[in-house]
XYZ file of C-alpha atoms in Angstrom:
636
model
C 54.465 36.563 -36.052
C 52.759 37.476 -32.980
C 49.113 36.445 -32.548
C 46.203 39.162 -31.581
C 46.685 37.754 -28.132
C 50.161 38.304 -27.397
C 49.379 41.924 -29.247
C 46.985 42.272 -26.403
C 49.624 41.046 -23.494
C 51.985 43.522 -25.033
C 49.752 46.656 -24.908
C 48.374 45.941 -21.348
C 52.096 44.943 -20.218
C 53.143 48.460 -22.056
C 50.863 50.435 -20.364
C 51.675 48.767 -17.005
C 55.066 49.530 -17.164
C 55.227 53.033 -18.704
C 57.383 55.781 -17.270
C 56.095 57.852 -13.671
C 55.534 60.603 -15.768
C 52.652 58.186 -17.641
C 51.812 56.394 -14.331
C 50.754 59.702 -13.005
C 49.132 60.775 -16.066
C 47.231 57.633 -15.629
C 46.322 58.668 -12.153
C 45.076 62.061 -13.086
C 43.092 60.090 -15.945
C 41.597 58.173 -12.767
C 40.687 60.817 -10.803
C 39.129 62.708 -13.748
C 37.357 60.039 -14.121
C 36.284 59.770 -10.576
C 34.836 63.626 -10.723
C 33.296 62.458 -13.964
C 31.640 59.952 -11.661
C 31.065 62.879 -9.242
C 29.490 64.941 -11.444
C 27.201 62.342 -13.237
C 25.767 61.777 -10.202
C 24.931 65.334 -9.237
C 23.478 65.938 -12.700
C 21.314 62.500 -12.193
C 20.212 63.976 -8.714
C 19.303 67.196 -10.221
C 17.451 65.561 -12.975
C 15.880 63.613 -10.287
C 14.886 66.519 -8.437
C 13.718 68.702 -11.681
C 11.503 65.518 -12.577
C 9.869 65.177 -8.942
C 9.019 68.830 -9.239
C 7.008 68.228 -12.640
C 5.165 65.564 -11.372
C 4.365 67.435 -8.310
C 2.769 69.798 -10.461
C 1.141 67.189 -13.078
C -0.339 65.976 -9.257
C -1.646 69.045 -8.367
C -3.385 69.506 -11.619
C -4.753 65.585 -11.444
C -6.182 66.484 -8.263
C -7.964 69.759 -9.256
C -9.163 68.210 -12.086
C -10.925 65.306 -9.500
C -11.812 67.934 -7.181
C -13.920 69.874 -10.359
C -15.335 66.341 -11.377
C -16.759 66.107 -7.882
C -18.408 69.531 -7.745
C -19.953 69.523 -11.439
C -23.682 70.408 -11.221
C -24.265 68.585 -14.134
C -23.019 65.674 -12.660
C -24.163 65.856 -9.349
C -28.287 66.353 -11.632
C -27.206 63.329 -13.603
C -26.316 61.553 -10.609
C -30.147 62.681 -8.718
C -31.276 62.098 -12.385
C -30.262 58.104 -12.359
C -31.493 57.803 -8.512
C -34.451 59.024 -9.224
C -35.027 57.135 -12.403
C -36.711 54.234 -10.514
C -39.698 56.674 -9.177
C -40.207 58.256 -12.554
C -40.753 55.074 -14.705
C -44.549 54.720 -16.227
C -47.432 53.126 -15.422
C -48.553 51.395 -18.522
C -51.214 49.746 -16.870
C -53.285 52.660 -17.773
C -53.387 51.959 -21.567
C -55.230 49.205 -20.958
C -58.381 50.766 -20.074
C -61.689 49.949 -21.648
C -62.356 53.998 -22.966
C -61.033 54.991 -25.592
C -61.132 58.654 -24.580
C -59.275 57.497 -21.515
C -56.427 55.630 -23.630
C -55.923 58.514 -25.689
C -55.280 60.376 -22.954
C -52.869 58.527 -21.425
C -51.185 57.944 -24.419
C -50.725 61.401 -24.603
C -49.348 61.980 -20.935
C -47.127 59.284 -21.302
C -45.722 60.557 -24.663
C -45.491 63.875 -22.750
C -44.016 62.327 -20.082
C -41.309 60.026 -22.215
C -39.822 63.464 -23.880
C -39.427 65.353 -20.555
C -37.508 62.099 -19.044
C -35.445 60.998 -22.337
C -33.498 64.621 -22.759
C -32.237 65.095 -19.670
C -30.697 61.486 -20.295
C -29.461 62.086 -23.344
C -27.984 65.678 -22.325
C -25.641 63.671 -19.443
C -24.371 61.281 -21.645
C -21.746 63.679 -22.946
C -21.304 64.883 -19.504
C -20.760 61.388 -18.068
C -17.695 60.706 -21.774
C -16.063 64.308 -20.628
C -15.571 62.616 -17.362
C -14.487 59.521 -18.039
C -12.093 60.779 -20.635
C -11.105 63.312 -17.545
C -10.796 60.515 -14.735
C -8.699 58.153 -17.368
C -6.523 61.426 -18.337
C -5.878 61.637 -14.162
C -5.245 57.800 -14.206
C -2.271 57.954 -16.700
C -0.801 60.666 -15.171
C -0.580 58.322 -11.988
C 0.392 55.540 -13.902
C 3.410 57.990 -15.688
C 3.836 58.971 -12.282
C 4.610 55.916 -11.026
C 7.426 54.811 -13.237
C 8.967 58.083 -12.796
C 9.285 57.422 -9.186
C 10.196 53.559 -9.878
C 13.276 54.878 -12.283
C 14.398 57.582 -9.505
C 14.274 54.643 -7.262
C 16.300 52.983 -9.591
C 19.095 56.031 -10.156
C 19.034 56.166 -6.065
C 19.510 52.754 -5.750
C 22.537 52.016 -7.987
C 24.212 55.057 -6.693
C 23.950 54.151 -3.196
C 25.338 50.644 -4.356
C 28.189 52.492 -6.276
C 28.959 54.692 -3.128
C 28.782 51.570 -1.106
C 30.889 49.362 -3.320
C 33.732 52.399 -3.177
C 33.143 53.139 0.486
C 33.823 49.307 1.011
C 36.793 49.565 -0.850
C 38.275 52.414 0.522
C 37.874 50.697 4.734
C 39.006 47.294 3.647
C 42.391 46.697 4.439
C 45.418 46.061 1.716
C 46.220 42.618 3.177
C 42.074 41.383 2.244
C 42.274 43.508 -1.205
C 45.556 41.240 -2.181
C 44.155 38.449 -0.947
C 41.005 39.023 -3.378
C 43.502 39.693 -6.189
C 45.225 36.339 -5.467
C 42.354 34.465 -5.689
C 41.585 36.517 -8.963
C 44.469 35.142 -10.269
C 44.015 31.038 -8.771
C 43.890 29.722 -12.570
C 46.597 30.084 -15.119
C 44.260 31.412 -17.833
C 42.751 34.387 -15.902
C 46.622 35.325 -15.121
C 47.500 36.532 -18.484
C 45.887 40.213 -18.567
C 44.332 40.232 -14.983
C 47.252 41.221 -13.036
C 48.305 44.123 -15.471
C 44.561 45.615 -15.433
C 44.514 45.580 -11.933
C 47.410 47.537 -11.359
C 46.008 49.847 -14.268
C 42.972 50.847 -11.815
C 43.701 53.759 -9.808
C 46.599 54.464 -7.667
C 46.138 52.334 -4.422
C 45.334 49.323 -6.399
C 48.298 49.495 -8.655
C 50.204 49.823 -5.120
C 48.412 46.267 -4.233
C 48.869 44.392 -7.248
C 52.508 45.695 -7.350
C 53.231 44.307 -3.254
C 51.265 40.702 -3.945
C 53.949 39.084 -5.645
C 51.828 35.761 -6.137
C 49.252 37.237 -8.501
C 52.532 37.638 -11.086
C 54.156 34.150 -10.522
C 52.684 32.056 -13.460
C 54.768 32.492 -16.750
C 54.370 30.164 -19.811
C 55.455 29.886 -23.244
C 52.424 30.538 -25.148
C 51.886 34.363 -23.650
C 54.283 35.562 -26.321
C 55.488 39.114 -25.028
C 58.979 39.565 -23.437
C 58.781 42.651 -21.691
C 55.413 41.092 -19.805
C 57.863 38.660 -19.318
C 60.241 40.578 -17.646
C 57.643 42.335 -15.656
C 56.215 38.800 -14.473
C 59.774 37.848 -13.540
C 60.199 41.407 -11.689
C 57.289 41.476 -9.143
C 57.469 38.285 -8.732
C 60.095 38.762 -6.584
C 61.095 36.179 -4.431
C 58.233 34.058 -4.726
C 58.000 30.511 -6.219
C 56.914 30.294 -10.296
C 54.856 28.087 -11.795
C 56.279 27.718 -15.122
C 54.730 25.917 -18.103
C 56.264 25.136 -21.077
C 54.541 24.321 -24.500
C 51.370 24.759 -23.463
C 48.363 26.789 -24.933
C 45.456 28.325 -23.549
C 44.097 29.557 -27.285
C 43.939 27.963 -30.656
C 46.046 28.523 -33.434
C 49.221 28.742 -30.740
C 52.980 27.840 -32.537
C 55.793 28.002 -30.748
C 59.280 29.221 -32.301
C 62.832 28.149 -31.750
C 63.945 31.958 -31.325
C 60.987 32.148 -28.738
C 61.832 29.557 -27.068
C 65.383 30.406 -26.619
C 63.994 33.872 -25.232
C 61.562 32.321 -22.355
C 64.315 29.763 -21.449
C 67.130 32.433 -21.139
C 65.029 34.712 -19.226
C 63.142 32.232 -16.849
C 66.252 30.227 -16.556
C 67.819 33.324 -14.436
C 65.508 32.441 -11.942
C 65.340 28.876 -11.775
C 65.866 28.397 -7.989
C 62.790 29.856 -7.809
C 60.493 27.374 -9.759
C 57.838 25.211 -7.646
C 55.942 24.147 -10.384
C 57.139 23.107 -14.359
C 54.733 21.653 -16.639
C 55.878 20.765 -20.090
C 53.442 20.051 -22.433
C 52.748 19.931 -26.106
C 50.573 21.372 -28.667
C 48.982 19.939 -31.715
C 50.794 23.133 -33.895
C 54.131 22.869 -31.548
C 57.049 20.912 -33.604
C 58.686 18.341 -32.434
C 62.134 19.691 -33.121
C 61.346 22.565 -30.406
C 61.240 19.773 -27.985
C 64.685 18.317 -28.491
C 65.710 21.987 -27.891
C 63.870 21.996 -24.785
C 66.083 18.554 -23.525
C 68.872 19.388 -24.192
C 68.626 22.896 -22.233
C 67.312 21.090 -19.428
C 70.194 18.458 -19.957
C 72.712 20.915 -19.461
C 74.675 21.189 -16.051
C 74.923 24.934 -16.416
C 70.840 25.319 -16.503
C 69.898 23.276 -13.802
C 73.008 23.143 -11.570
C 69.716 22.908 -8.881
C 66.021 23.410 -8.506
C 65.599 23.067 -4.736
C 62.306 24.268 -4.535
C 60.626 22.406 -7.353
C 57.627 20.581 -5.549
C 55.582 19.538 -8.514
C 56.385 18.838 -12.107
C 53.926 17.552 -14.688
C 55.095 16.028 -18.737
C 52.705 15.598 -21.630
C 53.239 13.605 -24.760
C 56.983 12.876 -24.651
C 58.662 9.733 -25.764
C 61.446 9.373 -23.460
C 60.939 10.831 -19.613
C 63.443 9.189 -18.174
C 66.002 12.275 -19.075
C 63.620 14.515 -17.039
C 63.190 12.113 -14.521
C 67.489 11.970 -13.672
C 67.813 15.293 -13.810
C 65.344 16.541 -11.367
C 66.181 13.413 -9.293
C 69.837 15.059 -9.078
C 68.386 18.595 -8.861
C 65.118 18.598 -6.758
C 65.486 17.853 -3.393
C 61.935 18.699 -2.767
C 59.849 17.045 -5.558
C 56.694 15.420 -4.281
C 54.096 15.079 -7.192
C 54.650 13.526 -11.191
C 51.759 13.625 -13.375
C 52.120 12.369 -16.846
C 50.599 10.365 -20.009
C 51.452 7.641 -20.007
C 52.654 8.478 -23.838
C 56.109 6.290 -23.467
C 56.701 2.657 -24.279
C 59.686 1.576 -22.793
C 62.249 -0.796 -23.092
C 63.522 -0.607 -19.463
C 62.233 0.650 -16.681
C 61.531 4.228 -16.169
C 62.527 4.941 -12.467
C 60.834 7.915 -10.987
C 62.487 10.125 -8.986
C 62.928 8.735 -5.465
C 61.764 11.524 -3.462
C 57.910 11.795 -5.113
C 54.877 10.702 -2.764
C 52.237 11.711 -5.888
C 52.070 10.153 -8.912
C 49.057 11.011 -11.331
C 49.315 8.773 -14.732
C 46.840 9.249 -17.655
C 46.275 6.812 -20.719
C 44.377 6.467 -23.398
C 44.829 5.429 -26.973
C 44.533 9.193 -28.254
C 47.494 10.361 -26.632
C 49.535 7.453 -27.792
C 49.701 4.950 -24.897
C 48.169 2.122 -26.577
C 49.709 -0.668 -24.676
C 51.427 -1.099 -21.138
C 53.394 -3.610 -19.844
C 52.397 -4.746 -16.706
C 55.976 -5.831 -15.473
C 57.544 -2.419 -16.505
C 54.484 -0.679 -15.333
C 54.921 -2.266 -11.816
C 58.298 -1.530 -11.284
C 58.121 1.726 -12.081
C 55.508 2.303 -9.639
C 57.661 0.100 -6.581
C 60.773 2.276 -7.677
C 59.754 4.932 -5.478
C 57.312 4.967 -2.113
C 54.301 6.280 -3.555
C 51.694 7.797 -1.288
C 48.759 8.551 -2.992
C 48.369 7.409 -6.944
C 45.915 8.490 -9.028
C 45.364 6.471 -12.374
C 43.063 7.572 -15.508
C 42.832 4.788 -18.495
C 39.986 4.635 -21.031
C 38.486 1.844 -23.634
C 41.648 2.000 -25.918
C 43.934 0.787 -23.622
C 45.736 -2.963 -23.483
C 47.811 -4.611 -20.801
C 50.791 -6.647 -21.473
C 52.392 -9.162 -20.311
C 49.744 -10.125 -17.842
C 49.149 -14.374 -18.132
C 46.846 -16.456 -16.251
C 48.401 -19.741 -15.407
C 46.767 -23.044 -16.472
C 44.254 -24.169 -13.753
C 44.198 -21.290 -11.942
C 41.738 -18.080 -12.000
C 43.806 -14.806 -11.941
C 47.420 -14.229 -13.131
C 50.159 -12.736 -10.625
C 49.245 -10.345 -8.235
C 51.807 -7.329 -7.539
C 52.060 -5.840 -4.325
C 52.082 -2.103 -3.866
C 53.043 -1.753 -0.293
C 53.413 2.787 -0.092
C 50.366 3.713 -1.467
C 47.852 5.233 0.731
C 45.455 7.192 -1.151
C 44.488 5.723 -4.367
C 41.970 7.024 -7.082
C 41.228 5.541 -10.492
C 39.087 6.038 -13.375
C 38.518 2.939 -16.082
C 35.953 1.929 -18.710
C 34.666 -1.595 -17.711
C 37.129 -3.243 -20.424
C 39.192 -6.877 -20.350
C 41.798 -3.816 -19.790
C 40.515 -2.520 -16.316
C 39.904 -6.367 -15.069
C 43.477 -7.274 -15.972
C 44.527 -4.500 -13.710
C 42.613 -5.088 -11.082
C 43.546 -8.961 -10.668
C 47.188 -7.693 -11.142
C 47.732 -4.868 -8.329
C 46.825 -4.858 -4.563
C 47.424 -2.169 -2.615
C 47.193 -3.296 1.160
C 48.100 -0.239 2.881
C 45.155 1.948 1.397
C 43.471 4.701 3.919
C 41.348 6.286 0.903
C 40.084 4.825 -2.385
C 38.344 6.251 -4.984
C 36.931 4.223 -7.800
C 35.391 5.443 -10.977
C 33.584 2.641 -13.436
C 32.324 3.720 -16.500
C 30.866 1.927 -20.095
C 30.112 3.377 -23.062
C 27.697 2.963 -25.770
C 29.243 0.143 -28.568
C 28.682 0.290 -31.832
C 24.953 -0.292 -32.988
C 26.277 -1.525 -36.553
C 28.747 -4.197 -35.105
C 26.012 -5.416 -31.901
C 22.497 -5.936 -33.037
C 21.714 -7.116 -29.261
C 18.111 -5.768 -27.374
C 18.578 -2.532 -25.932
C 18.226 -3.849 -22.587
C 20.107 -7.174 -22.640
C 22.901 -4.750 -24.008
C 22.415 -2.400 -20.711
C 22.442 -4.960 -18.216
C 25.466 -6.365 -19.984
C 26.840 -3.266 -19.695
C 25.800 -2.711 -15.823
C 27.325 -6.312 -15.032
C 30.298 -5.348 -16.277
C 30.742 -2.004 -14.828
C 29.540 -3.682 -10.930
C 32.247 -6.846 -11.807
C 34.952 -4.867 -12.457
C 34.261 -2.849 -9.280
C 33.922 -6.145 -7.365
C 36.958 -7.199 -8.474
C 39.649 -4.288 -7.119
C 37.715 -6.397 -3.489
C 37.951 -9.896 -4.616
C 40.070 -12.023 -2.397
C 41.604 -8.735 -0.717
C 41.929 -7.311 2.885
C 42.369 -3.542 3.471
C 42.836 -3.141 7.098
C 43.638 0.289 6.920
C 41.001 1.398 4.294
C 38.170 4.405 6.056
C 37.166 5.790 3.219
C 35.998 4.444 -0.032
C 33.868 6.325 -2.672
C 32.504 4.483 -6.182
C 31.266 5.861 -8.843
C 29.339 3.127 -11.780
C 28.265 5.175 -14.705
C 26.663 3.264 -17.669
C 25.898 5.474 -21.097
C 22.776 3.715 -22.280
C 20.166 5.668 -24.493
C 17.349 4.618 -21.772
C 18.015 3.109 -18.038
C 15.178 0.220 -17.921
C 13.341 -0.677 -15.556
C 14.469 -3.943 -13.562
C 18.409 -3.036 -14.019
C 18.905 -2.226 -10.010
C 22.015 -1.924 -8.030
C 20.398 -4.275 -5.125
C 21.070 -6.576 -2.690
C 24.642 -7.262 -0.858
C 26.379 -6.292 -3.821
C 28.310 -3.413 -2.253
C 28.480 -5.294 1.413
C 30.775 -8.274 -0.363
C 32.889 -5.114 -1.561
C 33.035 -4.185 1.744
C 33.699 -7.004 3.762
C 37.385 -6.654 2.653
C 37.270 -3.120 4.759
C 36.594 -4.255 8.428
C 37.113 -0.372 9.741
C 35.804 1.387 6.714
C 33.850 4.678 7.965
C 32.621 7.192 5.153
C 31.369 5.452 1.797
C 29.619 7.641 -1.098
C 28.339 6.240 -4.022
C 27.271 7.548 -7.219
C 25.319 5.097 -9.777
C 23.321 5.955 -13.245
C 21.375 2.711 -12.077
C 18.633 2.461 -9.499
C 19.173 1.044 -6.109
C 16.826 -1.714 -4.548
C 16.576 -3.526 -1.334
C 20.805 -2.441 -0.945
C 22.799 -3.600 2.364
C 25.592 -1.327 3.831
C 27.636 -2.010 6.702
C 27.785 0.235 9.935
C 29.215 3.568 8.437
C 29.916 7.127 10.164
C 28.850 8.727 7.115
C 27.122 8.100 3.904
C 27.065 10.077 0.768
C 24.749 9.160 -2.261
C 25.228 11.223 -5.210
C 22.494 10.446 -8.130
C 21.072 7.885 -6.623
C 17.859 6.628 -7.477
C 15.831 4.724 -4.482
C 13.615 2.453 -5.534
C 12.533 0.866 -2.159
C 12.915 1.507 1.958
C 16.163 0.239 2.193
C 17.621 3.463 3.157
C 14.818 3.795 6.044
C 15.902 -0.379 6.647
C 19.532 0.986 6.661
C 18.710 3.501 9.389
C 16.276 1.042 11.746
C 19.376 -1.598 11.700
C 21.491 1.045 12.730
C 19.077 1.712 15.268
C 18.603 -1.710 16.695
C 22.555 -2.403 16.577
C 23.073 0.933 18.855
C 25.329 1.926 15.958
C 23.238 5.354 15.071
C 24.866 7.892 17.828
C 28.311 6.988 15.981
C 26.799 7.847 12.592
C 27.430 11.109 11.817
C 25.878 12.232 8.378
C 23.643 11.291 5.303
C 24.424 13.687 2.373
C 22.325 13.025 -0.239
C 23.126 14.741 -3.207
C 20.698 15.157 -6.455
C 18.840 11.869 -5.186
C 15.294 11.074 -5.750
C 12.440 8.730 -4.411
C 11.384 6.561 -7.068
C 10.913 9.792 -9.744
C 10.366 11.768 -6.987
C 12.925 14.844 -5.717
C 12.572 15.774 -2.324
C 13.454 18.652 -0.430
C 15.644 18.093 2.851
C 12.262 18.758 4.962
C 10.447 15.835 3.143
C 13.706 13.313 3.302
C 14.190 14.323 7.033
C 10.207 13.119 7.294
C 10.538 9.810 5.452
C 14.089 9.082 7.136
C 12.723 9.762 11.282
C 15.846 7.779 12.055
C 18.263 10.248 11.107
C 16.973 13.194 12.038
C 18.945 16.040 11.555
C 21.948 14.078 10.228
C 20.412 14.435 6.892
C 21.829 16.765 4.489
C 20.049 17.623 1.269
C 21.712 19.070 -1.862
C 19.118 19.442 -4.550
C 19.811 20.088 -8.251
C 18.979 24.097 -9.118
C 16.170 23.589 -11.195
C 14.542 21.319 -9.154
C 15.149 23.385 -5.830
C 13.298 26.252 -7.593
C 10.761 24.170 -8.754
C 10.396 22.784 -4.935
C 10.295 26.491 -3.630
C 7.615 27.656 -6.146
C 5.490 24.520 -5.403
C 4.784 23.472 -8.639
C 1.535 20.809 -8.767
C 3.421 19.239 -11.483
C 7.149 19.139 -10.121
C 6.624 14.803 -9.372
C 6.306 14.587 -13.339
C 9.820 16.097 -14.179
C 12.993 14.444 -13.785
C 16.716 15.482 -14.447
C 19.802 13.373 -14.028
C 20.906 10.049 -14.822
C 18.174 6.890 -14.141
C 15.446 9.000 -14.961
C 12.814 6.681 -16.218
């Protein structure tokens, strides 16, 4: 039963590849659409127009309705009126006189007096209420008058954008429009619909999507729709595919054995054209389906060749080895493996001898469990291995690995090929094992990721902080010892990343000192180093470097302005080329590049600042309290 997904593949694929007759019904559907367009706008301009004439009116009546407020008589009197107040008030001193004849009298005038001044005052206060009501009447209309012009600014606006967008459109060439569509359609799960819609737009861009072969090159099991298939496999054309097998890119995926059969029959037609093959497997996929899956690819009639295979990736299957001697005997042009390292094997598994990439992942989810160290060796020296990337987590346990009595590390395996290394471990007895047991002498590039994890509150009842800084020792000696006893003569760039999960980095736990200098003794040409550490960094000593990148990294002292003075001094700093620091603070501090460049004179304009979002804004908007906040890991 096909999922609301593959329903959705099926219509857009359907519509795609309807008859002329609908492909130009589609068109006329477009263009409709575009006089729609046409038409909406007109009727927005005419609105527009229509709207500025009523509010030239409404202004014209505002501004007769000032004018009249000006020339009111009673006003202007109530205006003369409150001027002359001043020079009308009364002189009570005259009630005070000694006669009473004389008080009387003045009592008199003044009472006289008070009733000739108080009505006129109390006639203009409903004079003075018409106007204000008047002047605030005016003062709405403005204010109405203002958003009416802000929205017509608005309608103006987005039109000119729309015009602008097509106009741009319509001049750029077909070679930069596929281009856009091709990097559209980079990932595999923005391939699925994306390519059909496209074509589905108007006329020239179904001509596009139709001539860039690439954007219709990924096909995979779990898009469940043959004739999309078929289409896929169509414009393709001559193109390599990237094929993947088994996996899913929504939940509730299940593969069938008449499915199956299906994808394989019709993407085995045009397997001299496969780059890529990943074969994976879901949580809902059985088993069963993958025994199917062997034995096609065992068969001499499927894969009499796959010359331009170049990459080829396995998930989660017991027994590689099968894969592994056929594409050794039909890809003349494999370079790059990655797999789990799922597989527990009795012998050996040789990898294909013509692979310079080999990307292994373990962990105890998956299945891996245990390696041997012996098998796990010589599967690595059966082929010359350029660049190896390795990802193991907490779960993981080497075998076979023995330290001899009276001596401090077991034996050490040589892995001459390898160039460019990267690996990711949690700071386990696993990742130290490792490390005493493999050298690579010939490295140009290494990458190494250290990480520890929270353990389990119930089972350790340890302090907070003695339980970090065991944590941090760990993580910095199992980077330490991937140096210990080592030369790399040929190693120029080395990046490490120590990342310690604690609920709260304490004060006191620094990275400090020559810790990172004793790892990089064993590098005597070493050029670029970048480090990223959860931990604070105090009083740290580098070597001579052409660049440096610090990512995270807290600075608790000068030794980054000591760093660039002992450059100075050792006429080393015209050779240095760049300081990138990368969400990094002072103390709790976050500094824009303008304030680094100030603390770091030495440097100049080698510095390069990239500042976390939040904190750039907050920088731009100069907050007064922006010192107080702090993002990222160390923050204390």
């Amino acid at each position: 039963m096909q999922t609301d997904t593959d329903s959705d593949s099926a219509s857009v694929s359907t519509r795609s590849e309807s008859s002329e007759s609908n492909s130009n019904s589609q068109e006329t559907c477009n263009t409709e659409d575009r006089t729609h367009s046409s038409m909406g706008f007109a009727e927005e301009l005419n609105e527009a127009k229509e709207l500025g004439r009523d509010m030239e009116n409404v202004l014209d009546s505002a501004i007769q309705k000032l004018t009249a407020l000006r020339n009111n008589q009673n006003l202007k009197e109530t205006f003369t009126l409150i001027n002359a107040f001043e020079s009308t008030l009364l002189d009570f001193d005259a009630l005070r006189g000694n006669g009473v004849t004389s008080s009387d009298i003045a009592f008199r005038t003044a009472r006289a007096s008070y009733h000739g001044l108080l009505t006129p005052l109390e006639k203009s206060i409903p004079v003075l209420t018409t106007a204000r009501f008047d002047v605030e009447k005016v003062f709405n209309v403005f204010q109405e008058a203002c958003g009416t012009i802000e929205n017509m600014r608005r309608v103006v606006r987005d039109q000119f954008d729309r015009m602008s967008r097509f106009h741009g459109l319509t001049r750029l060439p077909d070679e930069i429009l596929s281009l856009i569509f091709r990097a559209r359609c980079s990932e595999p799960s923005k391939c699925k619909k994306v390519p059909f819609l496209l074509a589905s737009v108007c006329r020239r861009f179904r001509d596009v999507a139709r001539s860039t072969p690439q954007i219709w090159s990924f096909i995979c099991t779990s898009w469940r729709n043959q004739e999309a298939l078929k289409v896929r496999l169509l414009r393709s054309q001559e193109v390599g595919l990237e094929v993947e097998i088994g996996a899913a890119y929504y939940s509730g995926y299940t593969m069938d054995a008449e499915w199956l059969n299906t994808f394989l029959t019709l993407a085995g037609m045009h397997v001299r054209r496969w780059t890529s093959l990943k074969i994976g497997r879901s949580i809902t996929t059985p088993g069963s389906l993958f025994d199917t899956l062997a034995q096609y690819l065992s068969s001499g009639d499927s894969f009499e060749s796959l010359p331009r295979l170049h990459s080829f990736e396995i998930s989660d299957l017991g027994e590689p080895e099968t894969f592994f001697e056929i594409l050794e005997r039909c890809s003349p042009n494999l370079r790059s493996i990655q797999m789990d390292m799922t597989f527990k094997p009795e012998k050996t598994v040789k990898l294909p001898t013509r692979i310079t990439r080999l990307d292994i992942v373990g962990n105890e989810g998956m299945g891996t469990g245990e390696i041997n160290i012996h098998q796990f060796v010589a599967m690595l020296q059966s082929t010359r291995i350029e660049e190896l990337l390795m990802t193991f987590d907490s779960d993981v346990s080497l075998t076979g690995y023995e330290i001899p009595e009276g001596e401090e590390r077991g034996r050490q395996y040589t892995i001459q090929s390898v160039k460019r290394l990267s690996i990711e471990v949690a700071a386990e007895e696993f990742a130290e094992e490792l490390a005493d047991s493999l050298y690579f002498p010939s490295l140009e590039q290494f990458k190494l990721a250290v990480d520890a994890y929270p353990r389990d509150s119930d089972q350790d009842n340890t302090d907070e902080k003695d339980e970090e800084e065991d944590d941090f020792a760990r993580v910095l000696d199992t980077s330490e010892k991937w140096f210990a006893g080592r030369t790399f003569s040929n190693l120029k760039s080395f990046s490490l990343n120590m990342y310690v999960e604690s609920a709260k980095n304490n004060d006191g736990i620094n990275l400090e000192g020559d810790s990172l200098l004793n790892m990089t003794r064993s590098c005597p040409i070493l050029e670029d180093l970048e480090l990223e550490c959860t931990h604070w960094t105090e009083s740290l000593l580098l070597p001579p470097l052409r660049s440096l990148t610090l990512k995270d990294v807290i600075i608790e002292d000068s030794w980054i302005q000591n760093y660039g003075k002992s450059l100075k001094e050792a006429g080393k700093l015209d050779s240095f080329q760049r300081l990138t620091l990368t969400r990094c603070k002072m103390g709790n501090v976050s500094l824009d590049e303008t304030e680094w460049r100030r603390k770091l004179p030495d440097f100049g304009n080698k510095v390069i600042v990239i500042m976390d979002k939040i904190e750039a804004y907050i920088k731009s908007q100069s907050m007064p309290y922006r010192c107080m906040i702090s993002y990222g890991p160390g923050s204390r």
